[in-house]
Short mmCIF file of C-alpha atoms in Angstrom, two decimals:
data_model
loop_
_atom_site.label_atom_id
_atom_site.label_comp_id
_atom_site.label_asym_id
_atom_site.label_seq_id
_atom_site.Cartn_x
_atom_site.Cartn_y
_atom_site.Cartn_z
CA MET A 283 0.00 0.00 0.00
CA GLY A 284 1.42 3.47 -0.88
CA MET A 285 2.15 5.99 1.81
CA GLY A 286 0.78 9.01 -0.04
CA ARG A 287 2.53 12.21 -1.00
CA LYS A 288 1.91 13.93 2.32
CA THR A 289 3.50 11.11 4.30
CA GLU A 290 6.35 10.84 1.81
CA GLU A 291 7.18 14.51 2.19
CA ALA A 292 6.93 14.20 5.95
CA CYS A 293 9.68 11.59 5.86
CA LEU A 294 12.14 14.09 4.49
CA THR A 295 11.48 16.54 7.28
CA PHE A 296 12.14 14.47 10.34
CA VAL A 297 14.94 16.18 12.18
CA TYR A 298 16.42 15.86 15.58
CA PHE A 299 17.65 18.38 18.07
CA HIS A 300 20.54 18.14 20.46
CA PHE A 301 20.77 21.75 21.46
CA ASN A 302 18.81 22.15 24.72
CA TYR A 303 21.97 22.56 26.65
CA ARG A 304 21.45 24.31 29.94
CA THR A 305 23.93 26.90 31.14
CA ARG A 306 25.69 25.75 34.30
CA GLN A 307 26.43 28.16 37.14
CA HIS A 308 29.72 27.97 39.04
CA ALA A 309 29.58 27.40 42.79
CA VAL A 310 30.68 30.19 45.15
CA LYS A 311 34.06 29.60 46.77
CA PHE A 312 32.71 29.83 50.30
CA ASN A 313 35.86 28.94 52.19
CA GLN A 314 37.90 31.68 50.46
CA GLN A 315 35.26 34.27 51.24
CA LYS A 316 35.08 33.09 54.85
CA GLN A 317 38.87 33.32 55.24
CA LYS A 318 38.94 36.82 53.77
CA GLN A 319 36.08 37.88 56.03
CA THR A 320 37.95 36.60 59.10
CA VAL A 321 41.14 38.51 58.21
CA ASP A 322 39.24 41.74 57.60
CA SER A 323 37.30 41.40 60.87
CA SER A 324 40.39 40.70 62.97
CA SER A 325 42.27 43.68 61.59
CA SER A 326 39.38 46.03 62.34
CA CYS A 327 38.77 44.68 65.85
CA PHE A 328 41.88 46.39 67.18
CA LYS A 329 40.38 49.73 66.15
CA ILE A 330 37.15 49.21 68.10
CA PRO A 331 36.96 50.48 71.67
CA PRO A 332 36.36 47.78 74.37
CA LEU A 333 32.78 48.86 75.09
CA THR A 334 31.86 48.85 71.39
CA LEU A 335 33.29 45.36 70.93
CA THR A 336 30.50 43.88 73.08
CA TRP A 337 27.80 45.34 70.84
CA VAL A 338 29.62 44.13 67.72
CA SER A 339 29.75 40.60 69.16
CA VAL A 340 26.03 40.64 69.89
CA PHE A 341 25.33 41.89 66.37
CA ILE A 342 27.47 39.13 64.78
CA LEU A 343 25.72 36.48 66.88
CA PHE A 344 22.37 37.88 65.79
CA LEU A 345 23.36 37.76 62.12
CA PHE A 346 24.39 34.11 62.24
CA SER A 347 21.46 32.95 64.37
CA PRO A 348 18.64 30.84 62.84
CA VAL A 349 16.22 33.76 63.20
CA PHE A 350 18.08 35.66 60.45
CA PRO A 351 16.93 33.79 57.33
CA ALA A 352 18.91 35.67 54.67
CA ILE A 353 22.33 34.65 55.95
CA SER A 354 21.15 31.14 56.80
CA ALA A 355 19.70 30.58 53.32
CA ARG A 356 22.81 31.84 51.58
CA HIS A 357 25.07 29.60 53.65
CA HIS A 358 22.82 26.62 52.91
CA HIS A 359 22.97 27.35 49.16
CA GLN A 360 26.76 27.36 49.22
CA ILE A 361 27.04 23.90 50.71
CA PHE A 362 24.16 22.46 48.63
CA ARG A 363 25.69 22.83 45.14
CA PRO A 364 28.66 20.51 45.75
CA ARG A 365 26.15 17.97 47.06
CA GLN A 366 24.18 18.44 43.84
CA GLN A 367 27.30 17.64 41.83
CA SER A 368 27.91 14.61 44.01
CA ASN A 369 24.36 13.35 43.33
CA LYS A 370 24.89 13.80 39.59
CA MET A 371 28.10 11.79 39.67
CA LYS A 372 26.26 9.03 41.54
CA LEU A 373 23.70 8.94 38.72
CA VAL A 374 26.49 8.82 36.14
CA GLU A 375 28.15 5.91 37.96
CA ALA A 376 24.83 4.08 38.20
CA HIS A 377 24.25 4.49 34.45
CA LEU A 378 27.77 3.27 33.68
CA ASN A 379 27.20 0.19 35.83
CA LYS A 380 24.00 -0.47 33.89
CA ILE A 381 25.46 -0.35 30.38
CA ASN A 382 29.05 -1.49 30.97
CA LYS A 383 28.65 -5.22 31.54
CA PRO A 384 31.16 -7.54 33.27
CA PHE A 385 33.78 -8.70 30.76
CA VAL A 386 36.11 -11.65 30.37
CA LYS A 387 38.76 -9.70 28.44
CA SER A 388 39.47 -6.09 27.47
CA ILE A 389 41.38 -4.80 24.43
CA GLN A 390 42.97 -1.36 24.07
CA SER A 391 42.38 0.30 20.71
CA PRO A 392 44.98 2.64 19.11
CA ASP A 393 42.39 5.45 19.15
CA GLY A 394 41.98 5.26 22.94
CA ASP A 395 38.85 3.12 23.05
CA THR A 396 38.59 0.15 25.38
CA ILE A 397 36.78 -2.84 23.90
CA ASP A 398 35.28 -5.22 26.45
CA CYS A 399 34.58 -8.85 25.57
CA VAL A 400 31.21 -9.57 27.22
CA LEU A 401 29.49 -12.94 27.41
CA SER A 402 26.85 -12.83 24.67
CA HIS A 403 23.96 -13.67 26.99
CA HIS A 404 25.00 -10.84 29.35
CA GLN A 405 24.87 -8.09 26.69
CA PRO A 406 22.61 -5.02 27.24
CA ALA A 407 19.91 -6.34 24.87
CA PHE A 408 18.65 -8.77 27.47
CA ASP A 409 17.82 -6.03 29.96
CA HIS A 410 14.78 -5.31 27.76
CA PRO A 411 11.52 -6.53 29.36
CA LYS A 412 10.57 -8.40 26.17
CA LEU A 413 13.97 -10.09 25.90
CA LYS A 414 14.79 -11.00 29.51
CA GLY A 415 15.95 -14.57 29.93
CA GLN A 416 16.55 -15.10 26.21
CA LYS A 417 19.79 -15.98 24.46
CA PRO A 418 21.02 -14.94 20.99
CA LEU A 419 19.52 -16.92 18.12
CA ASP A 420 21.71 -18.85 15.72
CA PRO A 421 22.24 -17.03 12.41
CA PRO A 422 19.57 -17.93 9.85
CA GLU A 423 20.47 -19.41 6.49
CA SER A 424 21.22 -16.38 4.35
CA TYR A 425 20.47 -16.30 0.64
CA ASP A 426 23.69 -14.33 0.03
CA GLN A 427 26.01 -15.31 2.87
CA ALA A 428 29.68 -15.92 2.09
CA GLU A 429 32.09 -17.86 4.28
CA ASN A 430 32.26 -15.12 6.89
CA ARG A 431 35.86 -14.24 6.00
CA SER A 432 35.56 -10.53 5.26
CA GLU A 433 38.04 -8.09 6.78
CA ASN A 434 37.09 -6.20 9.91
CA HIS A 435 38.19 -2.65 8.94
CA GLN A 436 38.05 -1.42 12.55
CA LEU A 437 40.92 0.26 14.40
CA TRP A 438 40.64 -1.83 17.55
CA SER A 439 41.29 -5.04 15.63
CA LEU A 440 44.66 -3.83 14.27
CA SER A 441 46.36 -5.14 17.42
CA GLY A 442 45.58 -8.65 16.24
CA GLU A 443 43.59 -9.39 19.39
CA SER A 444 39.98 -10.50 19.26
CA CYS A 445 37.18 -11.50 21.57
CA PRO A 446 36.83 -15.24 22.31
CA GLU A 447 33.94 -17.30 21.03
CA GLY A 448 30.80 -16.89 23.14
CA THR A 449 31.51 -13.20 23.76
CA ILE A 450 30.81 -9.98 21.86
CA PRO A 451 33.02 -6.85 21.67
CA ILE A 452 31.45 -3.74 23.23
CA ARG A 453 33.02 -0.27 23.24
CA ARG A 454 33.30 0.71 26.91
CA THR A 455 31.35 3.84 27.83
CA THR A 456 33.28 6.31 29.99
CA LYS A 457 32.27 8.94 32.50
CA GLN A 458 33.37 11.61 30.02
CA ASP A 459 31.07 10.15 27.34
CA ILE A 460 28.01 10.61 29.56
CA LEU A 461 29.04 14.05 30.85
CA ARG A 462 29.25 15.34 27.25
CA ALA A 463 25.58 14.44 26.70
CA ASN A 464 22.65 16.80 27.12
CA SER A 465 21.42 14.71 30.05
CA ILE A 466 22.04 11.28 31.55
CA ARG A 467 18.53 10.17 30.62
CA LYS A 468 19.01 11.12 26.96
CA PHE A 469 22.54 9.77 26.62
CA GLY A 470 22.82 7.73 23.42
CA ARG A 471 19.41 8.81 22.15
CA LYS A 472 18.12 11.14 19.47
CA ILE A 473 15.69 13.90 20.30
CA ARG A 474 12.14 13.53 19.03
CA PRO A 475 11.88 14.83 15.44
CA ILE A 476 10.40 18.28 14.94
CA ARG A 477 9.53 19.79 11.59
CA ARG A 478 12.10 22.15 10.11
CA ASP A 479 9.69 25.07 9.89
CA THR A 480 9.21 25.18 13.66
CA SER A 481 12.82 26.04 14.48
CA SER A 482 15.91 27.64 13.00
CA TYR A 483 17.88 24.64 14.24
CA GLY A 484 17.71 21.26 12.61
CA HIS A 485 19.11 18.39 10.69
CA GLU A 486 19.78 18.67 6.95
CA HIS A 487 19.67 15.78 4.50
CA ALA A 488 20.73 14.81 1.01
CA VAL A 489 19.01 11.47 0.38
CA GLY A 490 17.68 9.10 -2.21
CA TYR A 491 14.56 7.13 -1.34
CA VAL A 492 11.94 4.66 -2.48
CA SER A 493 8.40 4.31 -1.16
CA GLY A 494 5.04 2.91 -2.13
CA ASN A 495 5.79 -0.80 -1.69
CA LYS A 496 6.53 -3.28 1.08
CA TYR A 497 10.25 -3.55 1.76
CA TYR A 498 11.91 -6.37 3.68
CA GLY A 499 15.43 -5.01 3.72
CA ALA A 500 18.03 -2.89 1.93
CA LYS A 501 21.65 -3.12 0.85
CA ALA A 502 24.36 -0.65 -0.26
CA SER A 503 28.08 -0.02 -0.28
CA ILE A 504 28.75 3.25 1.54
CA ASN A 505 31.84 5.38 0.84
CA VAL A 506 33.62 6.20 4.15
CA TRP A 507 35.16 9.63 4.83
CA ALA A 508 36.17 11.68 7.86
CA PRO A 509 34.19 14.93 7.37
CA LYS A 510 34.96 17.92 9.56
CA VAL A 511 32.35 18.62 12.24
CA ALA A 512 32.25 22.26 13.38
CA ASN A 513 31.50 21.71 17.07
CA ARG A 514 30.69 19.01 19.61
CA TYR A 515 26.93 19.57 19.34
CA GLU A 516 26.83 18.63 15.64
CA PHE A 517 27.46 15.43 13.69
CA SER A 518 27.82 14.17 10.14
CA LEU A 519 26.64 10.73 9.04
CA SER A 520 25.92 8.53 6.05
CA GLN A 521 23.40 5.74 6.50
CA MET A 522 20.47 3.62 5.36
CA TRP A 523 17.03 4.05 6.94
CA LEU A 524 14.25 1.46 6.97
CA ILE A 525 11.10 3.35 7.91
CA SER A 526 7.49 2.54 8.71
CA GLY A 527 4.66 4.36 10.45
CA SER A 528 2.92 7.69 10.11
CA PHE A 529 5.82 9.97 11.14
CA GLY A 530 3.87 10.78 14.25
CA ASN A 531 4.27 9.14 17.63
CA ASP A 532 4.35 5.68 16.09
CA LEU A 533 7.32 6.14 13.73
CA ASN A 534 9.48 3.00 13.49
CA THR A 535 13.02 3.12 12.10
CA ILE A 536 16.05 0.87 11.74
CA GLU A 537 19.27 2.70 10.81
CA ALA A 538 22.89 1.76 10.10
CA GLY A 539 25.95 3.43 8.58
CA TRP A 540 28.91 5.52 9.70
CA GLN A 541 29.02 8.79 11.63
CA VAL A 542 31.37 11.40 13.06
CA SER A 543 29.94 12.59 16.39
CA PRO A 544 32.23 14.45 18.84
CA GLU A 545 29.45 14.53 21.44
CA LEU A 546 28.81 10.80 21.41
CA TYR A 547 32.38 9.54 21.00
CA GLY A 548 34.64 12.45 21.99
CA ASP A 549 36.65 12.47 18.74
CA SER A 550 36.44 12.98 14.96
CA HIS A 551 36.81 9.37 13.77
CA PRO A 552 34.13 7.92 11.47
CA ARG A 553 32.45 5.06 13.34
CA PHE A 554 30.19 2.18 12.41
CA PHE A 555 26.82 2.74 14.11
CA THR A 556 23.27 1.49 14.40
CA TYR A 557 20.04 3.02 15.67
CA TRP A 558 16.40 2.06 16.17
CA THR A 559 13.18 3.51 17.55
CA THR A 560 9.56 2.43 17.71
CA ASP A 561 7.94 5.66 18.97
CA ALA A 562 9.53 8.49 16.98
CA TYR A 563 12.62 8.75 19.21
CA GLN A 564 10.58 9.59 22.29
CA THR A 565 11.48 6.87 24.81
CA THR A 566 12.62 3.84 22.80
CA GLY A 567 15.82 3.01 20.99
CA CYS A 568 19.38 4.29 21.01
CA TYR A 569 22.69 4.29 19.24
CA ASN A 570 24.63 1.03 19.12
CA LEU A 571 24.39 -1.01 22.35
CA LEU A 572 23.79 1.96 24.67
CA CYS A 573 20.38 0.56 25.64
CA SER A 574 18.64 -2.79 25.46
CA GLY A 575 17.25 -3.95 22.12
CA PHE A 576 19.71 -4.90 19.37
CA ILE A 577 21.11 -8.41 19.92
CA GLN A 578 24.70 -8.87 18.74
CA THR A 579 25.93 -12.31 17.69
CA ASN A 580 29.36 -11.50 16.21
CA ASN A 581 32.60 -11.58 18.22
CA ARG A 582 34.73 -9.60 15.75
CA ILE A 583 32.73 -6.42 14.97
CA ALA A 584 32.34 -3.69 17.60
CA ILE A 585 29.40 -1.38 16.96
CA GLY A 586 30.49 2.19 17.68
CA ALA A 587 34.16 1.48 16.92
CA ALA A 588 36.25 3.58 14.52
CA ILE A 589 36.52 2.51 10.87
CA SER A 590 39.88 2.29 9.14
CA PRO A 591 40.92 3.11 6.47
CA THR A 592 38.96 6.09 5.11
CA SER A 593 38.77 7.61 1.64
CA LEU A 594 41.18 10.29 0.42
CA TYR A 595 40.30 13.23 -1.83
CA ASN A 596 41.54 12.41 -5.34
CA GLY A 597 43.13 9.28 -3.85
CA GLY A 598 42.21 5.81 -2.66
CA GLN A 599 38.53 5.14 -2.01
CA PHE A 600 37.14 2.89 0.71
CA ASP A 601 33.56 1.76 1.28
CA ILE A 602 31.71 -0.62 3.58
CA SER A 603 28.89 -2.91 2.51
CA LEU A 604 25.80 -3.07 4.72
CA LEU A 605 22.74 -5.26 4.38
CA ILE A 606 19.63 -5.26 6.57
CA TRP A 607 17.14 -8.01 5.85
CA LYS A 608 14.15 -9.63 7.49
CA ASP A 609 14.41 -13.32 8.35
CA PRO A 610 11.19 -14.92 7.00
CA LYS A 611 11.22 -17.63 9.66
CA HIS A 612 11.37 -15.56 12.87
CA GLY A 613 10.70 -12.09 11.46
CA ASN A 614 13.83 -10.51 13.00
CA TRP A 615 15.83 -7.82 11.15
CA TRP A 616 19.43 -9.00 10.65
CA LEU A 617 22.41 -6.72 10.03
CA GLU A 618 25.23 -7.86 7.77
CA PHE A 619 28.61 -6.04 7.57
CA GLY A 620 30.94 -6.71 4.64
CA LYS A 621 30.71 -10.00 2.78
CA GLY A 622 28.51 -12.33 4.75
CA THR A 623 29.46 -11.19 8.28
CA LEU A 624 26.29 -11.16 10.38
CA VAL A 625 26.60 -8.66 13.23
CA GLY A 626 23.29 -9.37 14.98
CA TYR A 627 19.61 -8.57 14.77
CA TRP A 628 16.76 -6.33 15.91
CA PRO A 629 14.03 -8.62 17.32
CA ALA A 630 10.67 -8.19 15.59
CA SER A 631 9.06 -7.89 19.03
CA LEU A 632 10.68 -4.45 19.50
CA PHE A 633 8.50 -2.92 16.80
CA THR A 634 4.94 -2.20 15.81
CA HIS A 635 4.90 -1.31 12.08
CA LEU A 636 8.34 -2.77 11.38
CA ARG A 637 7.20 -6.04 12.88
CA ASP A 638 5.90 -6.73 9.38
CA HIS A 639 7.71 -4.61 6.76
CA ALA A 640 9.13 -1.18 5.94
CA SER A 641 7.18 1.23 3.76
CA MET A 642 10.12 3.48 2.86
CA VAL A 643 13.88 3.09 2.45
CA GLN A 644 16.34 5.99 2.40
CA PHE A 645 20.04 6.21 1.52
CA GLY A 646 22.21 9.28 2.04
CA GLY A 647 23.77 11.84 4.33
CA GLU A 648 22.65 13.94 7.27
CA ILE A 649 24.25 16.70 9.34
CA VAL A 650 23.26 18.86 12.28
CA ASN A 651 23.24 22.61 11.68
CA SER A 652 23.23 24.37 15.06
CA ARG A 653 24.04 27.83 13.60
CA ALA A 654 26.27 28.36 16.63
CA SER A 655 27.99 31.34 15.01
CA GLY A 656 24.75 32.85 13.69
CA SER A 657 25.31 31.51 10.17
CA HIS A 658 25.17 28.11 8.50
CA THR A 659 27.50 25.51 9.96
CA LEU A 660 30.84 24.55 8.40
CA THR A 661 30.13 20.89 9.20
CA GLN A 662 30.77 18.81 6.11
CA MET A 663 28.60 16.05 4.66
CA GLY A 664 30.23 13.05 3.03
CA SER A 665 33.61 14.07 1.62
CA GLY A 666 32.87 17.75 2.16
CA HIS A 667 32.51 18.29 -1.60
CA PHE A 668 29.49 18.61 -3.89
CA SER A 669 28.16 15.66 -5.88
CA GLY A 670 29.16 17.06 -9.28
CA LEU A 671 32.85 16.33 -8.67
CA GLY A 672 32.18 12.61 -9.00
CA PHE A 673 34.38 9.65 -8.15
CA SER A 674 37.32 10.08 -5.73
CA LYS A 675 36.14 13.57 -4.78
CA ALA A 676 32.46 13.26 -3.84
CA SER A 677 30.99 10.70 -1.47
CA TYR A 678 28.85 7.90 -2.90
CA PHE A 679 26.47 5.02 -2.28
CA ARG A 680 26.66 2.23 -4.88
CA ASN A 681 24.81 -0.99 -5.63
CA MET A 682 21.73 0.19 -3.74
CA GLN A 683 19.06 -2.51 -3.58
CA VAL A 684 15.99 -3.50 -1.60
CA VAL A 685 14.71 -6.89 -0.45
CA ASP A 686 11.31 -8.00 -1.79
CA TRP A 687 8.65 -10.24 -0.24
CA GLY A 688 10.40 -13.35 -1.66
CA ASN A 689 13.65 -12.46 0.14
CA ASN A 690 15.36 -11.42 -3.09
CA LEU A 691 17.63 -8.43 -3.64
CA ILE A 692 16.20 -6.30 -6.45
CA PRO A 693 17.10 -2.93 -8.06
CA LEU A 694 15.39 0.24 -6.90
CA SER A 695 12.10 1.17 -8.54
CA ASN A 696 10.71 4.71 -8.71
CA PHE A 697 13.86 6.04 -7.01
CA LYS A 698 13.82 9.74 -6.06
CA ILE A 699 16.40 12.16 -4.67
CA LEU A 700 16.05 15.23 -2.49
CA ALA A 701 18.39 17.72 -0.80
CA ASP A 702 16.99 19.96 1.94
CA HIS A 703 19.56 22.71 1.25
CA PRO A 704 21.13 22.07 -2.18
CA ASN A 705 23.40 25.12 -1.95
CA CYS A 706 24.97 23.58 1.15
CA TYR A 707 24.75 19.84 0.36
CA ASP A 708 23.47 18.32 -2.88
CA ILE A 709 22.81 14.92 -4.46
CA ARG A 710 22.59 13.32 -7.89
CA GLY A 711 21.75 9.77 -8.87
CA GLY A 712 22.34 7.38 -11.73
CA THR A 713 22.65 3.76 -12.84
CA ASN A 714 25.30 1.75 -14.65
CA ARG A 715 26.25 -1.89 -15.08
CA ALA A 716 29.06 -1.86 -12.52
CA TRP A 717 27.38 0.13 -9.74
CA GLY A 718 23.68 -0.48 -10.38
CA ASN A 719 21.73 2.29 -8.64
CA TYR A 720 24.11 4.85 -7.15
CA ILE A 721 24.21 8.38 -5.78
CA TYR A 722 26.87 11.02 -5.27
CA TYR A 723 26.07 13.45 -2.46
CA GLY A 724 27.52 15.84 0.12
CA GLY A 725 28.96 19.33 0.43
CA PRO A 726 30.99 21.77 2.51
CA GLY A 727 28.18 23.46 4.41
CA LYS A 728 28.73 27.21 4.67
CA ASN A 729 29.99 28.76 1.42
CA PRO A 730 29.12 31.88 -0.68
CA ARG A 731 25.90 30.20 -1.88
CA CYS A 732 25.09 28.85 1.60
CA PRO A 733 25.51 31.80 4.01
#
């Protein structure tokens, strides 16, 4: 069943906001003020006649007595703020204990990450009420699965170490990761989408998409770059979206690709990521394994880990192949990385609309434009160059396909492209025998045509 033009247009407006950052006040240095006050008082006491000193003492006692609320309240405020900070750190520690599971081995990555090898049945997924007590399913028989020998292409694996069988690699979350977030509760989550015309802030896209049919998966090879991100509150990503629902409170999505996110990871490396939601990003879903839901089965791929190598302008090009497909037997959505390497799956029970099928598939790039300097952001999309420059200069998706009801990969039909702000980031599509359906997309952000 088709989604209709109104719903289709609504898809291309869902944007997320990460900018409700509250200004923090600094605590008063009470002890320094108290010390200074004591020195000043003692030096002036020698100038006060003996009879006057008695009245001054009475006055000081009166000021610091409980019946003088102004001084009492101020003093209470000064000792309360450090306690507030202490309570926050307790919440941070509690959240870390929730998502960082006990491990049997840890591996240090060259980029500073720590990868923990966690027993597969202890992973965060099984904290979900619908998944408690379960264990990972065996991989289904894939129609296009190779011998599971593809290269890893992740920095942490360059050491030659790996996680033992029966465990999965999980990027350890640090205290600094959580403190960079807008709030502890929203750590690892997107903000509920709001239409672009309701705010000057928002996410900007350059995407190709198909809609109007029932889709049971999607596949593409995604060119990997390291775009510059202007500040820690913005990101740049390239991904596939499987979408179903009305773009209201019941929006379901499954997402996978690569992203540069200083807020989430604390650096500028492109990283392999996943996301899901079943209620329009309100309370369900998260990036990677930062909440319960996605069940990982692979012991060699770490979701959220840095990708290496990356593409070079007018030089060597590197891409990753991603496939998301629905297992006909159990209905779960499996994620494949590279040639036949199954990473894990999103259980069908997590979803409402996506329990059956997707009604739209998107491929492309997205950035956050916070307009922190009062003008358009300098955050780059893709390679940071416009689509017209073509191969080795612009970023691309190639061999884009969807999965039909018979579990077959088929070319895209009625494929459309759209760029929210074509003077900042643009897109163009095409087909050929080598690449099938493909797109070039991206841009530099702020430039003379994008003020």
